[in-house]
């Protein structure tokens, strides 16, 4: 999490950032800008982690020094965040720190997110998110403290275009007379809406669109998307990984597979044999290639749900809907049955490839699930 290696594509941007650090040319304020979904925030975070690292290599942070260990949980005492929030007086959520748990949760599950995703995470769908005036006092106070790790003090400002005017002016003061060894990383999707005085105090770091091949590869390796789909989605995404992710979650086949998977698991749990018969008929009606894809999908879901129990969100790659289902389903997948279910799925796949009647293959698999889920 939050390494350069986690950034999708952007090889030259990564190289430029690493070079800055290695040549000791770290600007005290940088403005990461570029189209939405290109990974500006993941890049800024990887750069911040690299800056904090006690033993950085030529390509990434070391991963083991005290600073890196704190970064793993996004709990580094010298790294501060400012981001737009919707104030909720009732819930006593008034400053960014009050939303820090949600912020960390979103960053660790989906580093490529949009403002809408963030509003969802805050449960504030119909609010106007801004960085409030009070936030500038918070940051001034934090930066007045000595760096705990003895290195840089870093402030990441996500969407500085949402800064309240009072806050923007105080931030400008900090940029004009920055405390020693302080670095500001501003990540903007609309740099022209930022105060020109702030713009002129920062060094621009342009982040281009992600190469299509890099998006396609990430979709395959991180999200288990099929080759042909990954290329089609990457092409439509136009260099934005956020858009690619939206495409997979809307991907019709994926949606259908998800429903079929959930349907079967519910039926097997409730021993609804008649429904299972119907379920197998539905699958038998699909083409052979799609049947194989569905079995691939089941294997992926099984793996994801098994891993979900380890509570390491960085190891899980599910859509929102899949993740939601996993919160209830994952406890049923454990060391006693995971290998057995996997084996049955592989058998089914083999039989489908060998032209065995799919109605029988899927019904047989469904019945076995009744037993296996109870294990
Ligand atoms: Zn390190």
Short mmCIF file of C-alpha atoms in Angstrom, two decimals, residues 78 142-149 153:
data_model
loop_
_atom_site.label_atom_id
_atom_site.label_comp_id
_atom_site.label_asym_id
_atom_site.label_seq_id
_atom_site.Cartn_x
_atom_site.Cartn_y
_atom_site.Cartn_z
CA UNK A 78 4.50 13.51 10.61
CA UNK A 142 0.27 20.28 13.73
CA UNK A 143 3.16 21.82 11.82
CA UNK A 144 4.34 23.72 14.87
CA UNK A 145 5.15 20.38 16.50
CA UNK A 146 8.53 18.80 16.09
CA UNK A 147 8.75 15.94 13.60
CA UNK A 148 8.38 12.70 15.56
CA UNK A 149 10.53 10.64 13.20
CA UNK A 153 6.75 16.92 7.97
#
